[in-house]
XYZ file of C-alpha atoms in Angstrom:
470
model
C 55.482 52.799 29.874
C 52.941 54.914 28.438
C 50.576 53.550 31.452
C 53.770 54.725 33.513
C 53.305 58.397 32.371
C 49.685 58.283 32.416
C 49.951 57.241 36.721
C 52.666 60.261 36.704
C 50.203 62.643 35.696
C 51.182 66.347 35.645
C 54.609 65.796 37.000
C 55.706 63.854 34.117
C 58.707 65.648 32.135
C 60.521 64.468 28.649
C 64.140 63.725 29.057
C 66.068 66.969 27.631
C 67.836 64.283 25.317
C 64.979 63.098 23.921
C 64.163 64.152 20.626
C 60.141 65.920 19.820
C 58.991 63.131 17.599
C 59.235 60.386 20.610
C 58.219 60.373 24.236
C 54.697 61.829 24.981
C 52.193 63.560 22.809
C 49.784 65.980 23.869
C 47.147 63.674 22.464
C 48.495 60.873 25.004
C 50.148 59.006 22.005
C 53.503 57.501 23.429
C 56.188 56.943 20.677
C 59.679 55.312 20.964
C 62.975 56.112 20.205
C 65.269 53.877 18.414
C 66.979 53.406 22.018
C 64.258 52.382 23.845
C 62.822 50.125 20.957
C 66.706 48.356 20.508
C 66.893 47.889 23.893
C 63.317 46.524 24.835
C 64.323 43.871 21.479
C 67.788 43.055 23.773
C 65.894 42.201 26.877
C 66.185 38.584 27.338
C 62.767 35.855 26.691
C 63.163 35.110 31.584
C 62.539 38.634 31.155
C 60.172 39.053 29.047
C 57.939 36.385 30.304
C 58.788 38.184 33.981
C 56.734 40.638 32.505
C 53.243 38.589 32.378
C 54.217 37.357 35.929
C 52.330 39.667 37.435
C 49.154 39.394 35.135
C 48.613 35.413 35.386
C 48.398 36.565 39.549
C 46.280 38.790 39.388
C 43.789 37.324 37.152
C 44.861 34.191 39.894
C 43.425 36.197 42.806
C 40.723 36.492 40.799
C 39.274 32.934 39.876
C 40.084 31.760 43.247
C 37.765 35.012 44.616
C 34.972 33.819 42.116
C 34.988 30.373 43.711
C 34.997 30.819 47.188
C 31.747 33.060 46.574
C 30.046 30.593 44.068
C 30.949 27.651 46.473
C 29.284 30.745 49.070
C 26.041 30.334 46.716
C 25.795 27.219 46.733
C 25.811 26.607 49.934
C 22.918 29.083 50.863
C 19.506 27.880 49.278
C 18.001 31.298 50.498
C 21.546 33.276 48.587
C 21.309 30.657 45.411
C 16.885 31.244 44.751
C 17.803 35.521 45.438
C 20.839 35.551 42.878
C 18.410 34.106 40.209
C 15.622 35.872 41.068
C 17.708 39.149 39.969
C 18.853 38.013 36.888
C 15.856 36.518 36.146
C 13.882 40.470 36.714
C 17.253 41.430 34.435
C 15.799 38.977 31.733
C 12.301 40.160 31.623
C 13.343 43.944 31.777
C 15.265 43.928 28.941
C 14.159 41.118 26.754
C 10.018 40.685 28.069
C 7.417 41.163 25.828
C 3.908 39.668 25.215
C 4.015 35.646 24.205
C 3.941 35.286 20.359
C 3.531 31.147 20.583
C 0.390 29.360 21.778
C 1.421 26.310 23.879
C -1.717 23.220 23.664
C -1.684 20.861 25.738
C -2.683 17.181 23.869
C -1.195 14.123 22.958
C -1.620 11.859 19.975
C -0.530 8.239 19.764
C 1.886 6.918 17.412
C 0.067 3.980 15.072
C 2.194 0.811 13.132
C 1.070 2.533 10.380
C 2.663 5.690 11.719
C 5.592 4.072 11.479
C 5.311 1.992 7.543
C 6.511 4.020 4.585
C 3.629 4.447 1.952
C 4.449 2.557 -1.545
C 2.841 0.604 -3.766
C 2.981 -3.342 -3.344
C 1.930 -6.527 -5.119
C -0.390 -8.655 -3.430
C -1.486 -11.951 -4.281
C -2.894 -14.695 -3.008
C -2.611 -18.702 -4.400
C -4.835 -20.704 -4.480
C -3.830 -22.762 -1.641
C -3.889 -19.398 0.440
C -0.759 -18.522 0.527
C 0.014 -14.691 0.744
C 2.759 -12.247 0.010
C 4.316 -8.844 -0.444
C 6.317 -7.792 -3.417
C 7.368 -3.813 -4.181
C 6.322 -2.981 -7.027
C 9.327 -0.958 -7.755
C 10.978 -4.398 -8.341
C 8.916 -4.331 -11.811
C 8.645 -1.717 -14.394
C 6.444 -0.922 -17.441
C 7.024 -4.062 -20.402
C 7.580 -2.901 -23.644
C 4.898 -5.132 -26.296
C 6.047 -8.097 -26.634
C 8.440 -8.947 -23.738
C 8.702 -12.096 -22.394
C 6.950 -11.075 -18.491
C 8.261 -12.722 -15.443
C 6.516 -15.070 -13.012
C 5.313 -12.829 -10.014
C 5.046 -15.574 -7.702
C 6.929 -19.414 -7.656
C 3.716 -21.878 -6.709
C 3.897 -25.672 -6.811
C 2.303 -27.414 -10.009
C -1.369 -27.557 -8.716
C -1.668 -24.278 -7.195
C -2.066 -20.829 -8.812
C -2.558 -17.508 -8.657
C -6.153 -16.720 -7.521
C -5.831 -12.737 -6.260
C -4.001 -10.297 -7.753
C -4.002 -6.559 -7.124
C -2.046 -3.493 -6.338
C -2.132 -1.878 -3.041
C -0.295 0.568 -0.835
C 0.946 -0.318 2.048
C -1.596 2.206 4.314
C -4.478 0.611 1.970
C -6.678 -1.681 3.792
C -7.884 -4.886 1.667
C -11.121 -6.299 2.862
C -11.501 -10.008 2.394
C -14.544 -11.156 2.173
C -15.073 -15.287 2.973
C -17.835 -17.655 1.891
C -19.389 -17.883 5.236
C -20.508 -14.641 4.487
C -17.347 -12.771 6.684
C -15.554 -10.408 6.347
C -11.830 -9.335 8.355
C -9.724 -6.792 7.625
C -6.391 -6.796 6.141
C -3.702 -4.106 6.525
C -0.975 -4.563 3.824
C 1.772 -4.031 5.620
C 0.604 -6.476 7.665
C 1.446 -9.344 5.032
C 5.153 -10.552 4.869
C 7.254 -9.285 2.206
C 9.160 -11.971 0.440
C 10.526 -12.344 -3.672
C 9.560 -14.245 -6.461
C 10.992 -17.558 -5.421
C 9.253 -17.354 -1.954
C 5.511 -18.895 -1.638
C 4.181 -16.272 0.957
C 2.913 -17.698 4.205
C -0.277 -18.936 4.516
C -3.377 -16.809 5.130
C -5.090 -19.214 8.181
C -1.568 -18.396 10.109
C -2.559 -13.917 9.453
C -6.307 -14.162 9.588
C -8.399 -16.319 11.538
C -10.340 -18.196 8.997
C -12.722 -20.820 10.360
C -13.168 -24.668 9.214
C -13.821 -25.008 5.487
C -13.507 -20.818 5.082
C -11.604 -19.782 1.898
C -11.497 -16.262 0.458
C -13.485 -15.495 -2.427
C -12.775 -11.682 -2.560
C -10.502 -9.581 -1.778
C -10.913 -5.919 -2.027
C -8.272 -2.950 -1.213
C -9.535 -0.396 0.339
C -8.011 3.159 0.490
C -10.262 5.426 2.331
C -13.737 4.446 3.303
C -16.854 7.382 1.320
C -19.811 7.507 1.972
C -20.812 7.144 -1.533
C -19.867 4.056 -2.646
C -21.385 0.612 -2.065
C -20.336 -3.535 -1.147
C -22.669 -5.329 -3.495
C -22.613 -9.223 -2.247
C -24.168 -11.877 -4.167
C -25.027 -16.008 -2.703
C -25.254 -19.021 -4.398
C -29.487 -18.958 -3.538
C -29.058 -15.930 -5.613
C -29.810 -13.092 -3.283
C -27.905 -9.957 -3.321
C -27.312 -7.009 -0.879
C -25.870 -3.695 -1.220
C -24.074 -2.658 1.760
C -22.670 0.892 2.475
C -18.589 0.974 2.385
C -19.000 2.691 6.006
C -20.556 -0.205 7.429
C -17.028 -1.664 6.908
C -14.526 0.442 8.563
C -14.622 -0.021 11.962
C -12.510 -3.358 12.064
C -12.421 -5.938 14.586
C -9.539 -8.440 15.068
C -12.124 -11.651 14.194
C -14.414 -10.984 11.707
C -17.593 -9.523 11.443
C -20.776 -10.593 9.759
C -21.188 -9.165 6.052
C -24.503 -11.007 5.453
C -26.769 -13.485 6.639
C -26.695 -16.918 5.125
C -28.201 -19.880 6.038
C -26.784 -22.723 6.558
C -27.097 -24.235 2.650
C -25.822 -20.817 1.607
C -22.246 -19.532 0.828
C -21.107 -16.150 -0.371
C -20.223 -16.592 -4.126
C -18.963 -12.272 -4.367
C -18.938 -8.840 -3.955
C -17.773 -5.807 -5.045
C -17.346 -2.212 -4.403
C -20.116 -0.055 -6.865
C -20.705 3.188 -6.988
C -24.729 3.265 -6.765
C -25.428 3.091 -10.408
C -23.090 0.574 -11.632
C -24.762 -2.240 -13.760
C -24.751 -5.961 -11.961
C -25.267 -9.234 -13.486
C -25.745 -12.975 -11.909
C -25.083 -15.753 -13.710
C -26.276 -19.488 -13.242
C -25.222 -22.670 -12.840
C -28.739 -23.191 -15.592
C -27.047 -21.452 -17.945
C -29.406 -18.275 -17.390
C -27.904 -14.867 -16.729
C -29.754 -11.036 -15.838
C -28.222 -8.321 -15.837
C -29.974 -4.785 -14.009
C -28.905 -1.526 -12.650
C -27.418 -1.782 -8.448
C -30.363 1.327 -8.052
C -33.638 -1.577 -7.929
C -31.536 -2.848 -4.380
C -32.030 -0.418 -1.893
C -28.306 0.007 0.576
C -28.616 -2.301 3.346
C -27.637 -2.706 6.860
C -24.856 -6.027 7.675
C -27.211 -7.573 9.217
C -29.741 -7.573 6.870
C -30.492 -10.556 4.554
C -30.789 -8.912 1.316
C -33.207 -9.276 -1.441
C -33.942 -12.065 -4.556
C -31.768 -10.821 -7.433
C -32.092 -13.199 -9.760
C -35.093 -15.856 -9.492
C -33.461 -20.142 -9.301
C -35.755 -22.902 -10.118
C -34.556 -26.046 -8.459
C -31.452 -27.617 -7.762
C -30.037 -24.764 -9.120
C -27.245 -21.860 -7.820
C -26.121 -18.754 -8.745
C -22.592 -19.250 -9.285
C -20.738 -15.630 -10.353
C -21.618 -11.945 -9.783
C -19.188 -9.911 -12.279
C -19.702 -5.762 -12.710
C -19.197 -5.527 -16.084
C -16.214 -3.778 -17.036
C -14.937 -1.560 -20.669
C -13.817 -4.005 -23.399
C -14.159 -6.727 -20.948
C -15.546 -10.201 -22.341
C -17.621 -13.075 -20.925
C -15.442 -16.037 -20.505
C -18.601 -19.026 -19.656
C -17.534 -22.477 -18.899
C -19.916 -25.371 -17.976
C -19.164 -28.620 -16.096
C -18.122 -31.410 -19.087
C -15.241 -29.016 -20.095
C -17.120 -26.913 -22.642
C -16.478 -22.956 -23.160
C -17.683 -20.040 -24.831
C -16.566 -16.514 -25.486
C -19.510 -14.478 -24.677
C -20.567 -10.124 -25.594
C -21.275 -7.722 -22.758
C -23.723 -6.142 -25.267
C -25.302 -9.255 -25.494
C -26.729 -8.967 -22.432
C -29.799 -5.678 -21.876
C -30.209 -4.051 -18.764
C -33.935 -5.502 -16.863
C -35.634 -5.318 -13.349
C -34.252 -7.966 -10.984
C -35.486 -10.934 -9.563
C -36.711 -12.545 -12.535
C -35.055 -15.685 -14.738
C -32.826 -14.328 -17.273
C -31.993 -14.858 -20.110
C -30.090 -18.177 -21.644
C -25.839 -17.204 -21.580
C -25.291 -20.592 -22.212
C -26.602 -24.092 -23.681
C -27.161 -26.557 -21.095
C -26.904 -29.904 -22.184
C -26.216 -33.310 -21.785
C -22.604 -32.834 -23.405
C -22.665 -29.869 -21.396
C -23.228 -30.651 -18.189
C -24.126 -27.512 -15.894
C -22.566 -23.905 -16.323
C -19.875 -23.658 -13.757
C -17.848 -19.882 -13.728
C -18.609 -17.067 -15.753
C -15.302 -14.383 -15.853
C -14.533 -11.336 -17.668
C -11.559 -11.023 -19.305
C -9.727 -8.936 -21.490
C -7.375 -9.344 -24.469
C -3.998 -11.154 -24.339
C -5.824 -13.169 -20.717
C -5.139 -16.104 -20.297
C -7.777 -18.911 -18.550
C -6.961 -21.199 -15.558
C -9.378 -24.514 -15.383
C -9.882 -26.371 -12.065
C -10.995 -29.906 -12.361
C -12.346 -31.847 -9.021
C -9.700 -34.262 -9.633
C -6.825 -31.435 -9.418
C -5.895 -30.851 -13.010
C -4.655 -27.621 -14.322
C -4.873 -26.710 -17.614
C -3.390 -22.767 -18.490
C -4.943 -21.586 -22.326
C -5.263 -18.323 -24.507
C -8.510 -16.595 -23.836
C -7.919 -14.909 -27.145
C -7.941 -18.870 -28.656
C -11.255 -19.222 -27.508
C -13.948 -18.342 -30.348
C -16.976 -16.295 -29.344
C -20.302 -16.513 -30.198
C -23.997 -15.625 -29.899
C -26.193 -16.252 -25.720
C -28.036 -18.948 -27.195
C -25.191 -21.722 -28.038
C -23.438 -24.723 -26.195
C -19.415 -23.614 -26.643
C -16.853 -25.126 -27.780
C -14.293 -27.555 -26.128
C -11.704 -25.932 -23.653
C -10.484 -29.215 -21.798
C -10.638 -33.207 -22.298
C -11.590 -34.803 -19.501
C -11.791 -38.339 -17.920
C -15.138 -40.017 -18.061
C -15.213 -39.212 -13.803
C -13.227 -36.136 -13.926
C -15.216 -32.961 -13.687
C -14.630 -29.262 -14.650
C -15.415 -27.364 -11.487
C -13.721 -23.456 -11.669
C -11.768 -21.454 -13.660
C -9.995 -18.080 -12.715
C -8.143 -15.827 -15.167
C -4.645 -15.191 -15.161
C -3.913 -11.319 -16.552
C -1.876 -10.063 -19.067
C 1.723 -9.677 -18.245
C 2.002 -5.580 -17.671
C 4.715 -5.884 -14.735
C 7.930 -7.590 -15.541
C 11.517 -7.936 -14.153
C 13.849 -4.678 -15.193
C 16.349 -6.937 -17.454
C 13.251 -8.360 -19.348
C 12.615 -5.167 -21.308
C 16.063 -5.496 -22.760
C 14.500 -9.260 -24.298
C 11.558 -6.776 -26.351
C 11.953 -5.771 -30.255
C 9.408 -3.850 -29.983
C 9.065 -0.364 -30.493
C 5.892 1.027 -28.754
C 5.980 0.996 -24.780
C 2.638 0.142 -22.474
C 2.315 1.895 -19.069
C -0.348 0.336 -17.025
C -2.266 1.963 -14.286
C -1.871 0.657 -10.598
C -5.502 -0.618 -11.186
C -4.369 -2.849 -14.583
C -0.638 -3.588 -13.719
C -2.290 -6.923 -11.751
C -0.702 -9.629 -13.240
C 2.615 -11.541 -13.594
C 2.670 -13.778 -16.506
C 4.278 -17.380 -16.440
C 5.019 -20.227 -18.061
C 2.191 -22.611 -20.247
C 3.464 -25.953 -20.661
C 0.156 -26.584 -21.960
C -0.445 -27.471 -25.328
C -3.409 -27.636 -27.483
C -4.192 -31.960 -27.337
C -4.407 -30.941 -23.682
C -7.144 -27.692 -24.022
C -8.614 -29.522 -26.544
C -9.939 -25.998 -28.100
C -11.373 -26.065 -31.654
C -13.252 -23.060 -33.392
C -16.150 -25.840 -34.008
C -19.085 -24.549 -32.675
C -22.064 -26.125 -31.786
C -25.312 -24.506 -31.763
């Protein structure tokens, strides 16, 4: 009604019978009278619907017209481009300003490492060459006195020889007795449960015949202030910058040149000023600072570390660590613990000092390891006998002594090696409740290495006694 009156303009007049409160006001508003409002309320639904028909028809005609125009535009590419230019020009004039971002052309390739979640893993390698990893989250710190839990299910004649904690993004440098080094990413080692033996390492690394891993060193970054210190069976030592091993090769790389009758005994990461200890089969030991050995390239053969007598060989390379002791064992099954403080630092290249008496009873020295309080030791004979003893049960003696019996051997049997089994610092959460101790002992990632298994060896097998034979 209001629109009708507006279209009527000044000719519109108020009906004489209409009260002044209703009708068109001077400000343009229109107020319905009661009769008008009642008439609208009494209108039928179809009449109300009819009021919208004209609006809908107008809207439909407008849409059809728009569709027709758009179809014409789409059929004419020139017209389409013209409209696009006009719209872009309008947008530029309204919103255009200087670019605040910089577009740089670059290309970045994703590697397998980028797709691997970084987490700490327990890496194990058995004496028979089976490797596997387990998330360290499967374990937690053990209270002193807890039972521990086995990290791996190995056969009776096998045992865990190398065990470490490393990140999935770390690289493990695997040094072999042939003087080669292989690169192994932690995430390349299959993840397995405690009940699994793991995967044979020969299926992961291209190891040659009679080639075995002597040392495994986890590396996070290749620093120019660190070195790889190596020792061979003929008494040669060599120090090579860690950066020399930064470039990975799938087929491995020569870490040290060796003669046919020589083997790599061990390797260790050093800081450039570490003390080094070398042990010989003749019962001699020499301790010197690695600063006496200049850094060399990979192809170098090294320099003399210890002077060997005829038919003697170097059997062990050790970097002395705080709170550690030496455990020395001979071919006929005798051994002892020895304090690191008994060995003074001297120059390299000499014969060293006596670490254990070599006699007809003892035979030559076959192995030297560092042990800590609580560690256990595996003894291995040439007939496949494995005996597990507690390191603390072996008496500590001076350098110039013969030691005590560690294992009873047959007349035609010889001890060929020994390995450290570290104290069980990582256990499954279910075992923590079995501990009655009130204190806790949380190991660092570097110390959290050993998972304790069960030992069925009794004293009659080991033959350990405290009678020192000087």
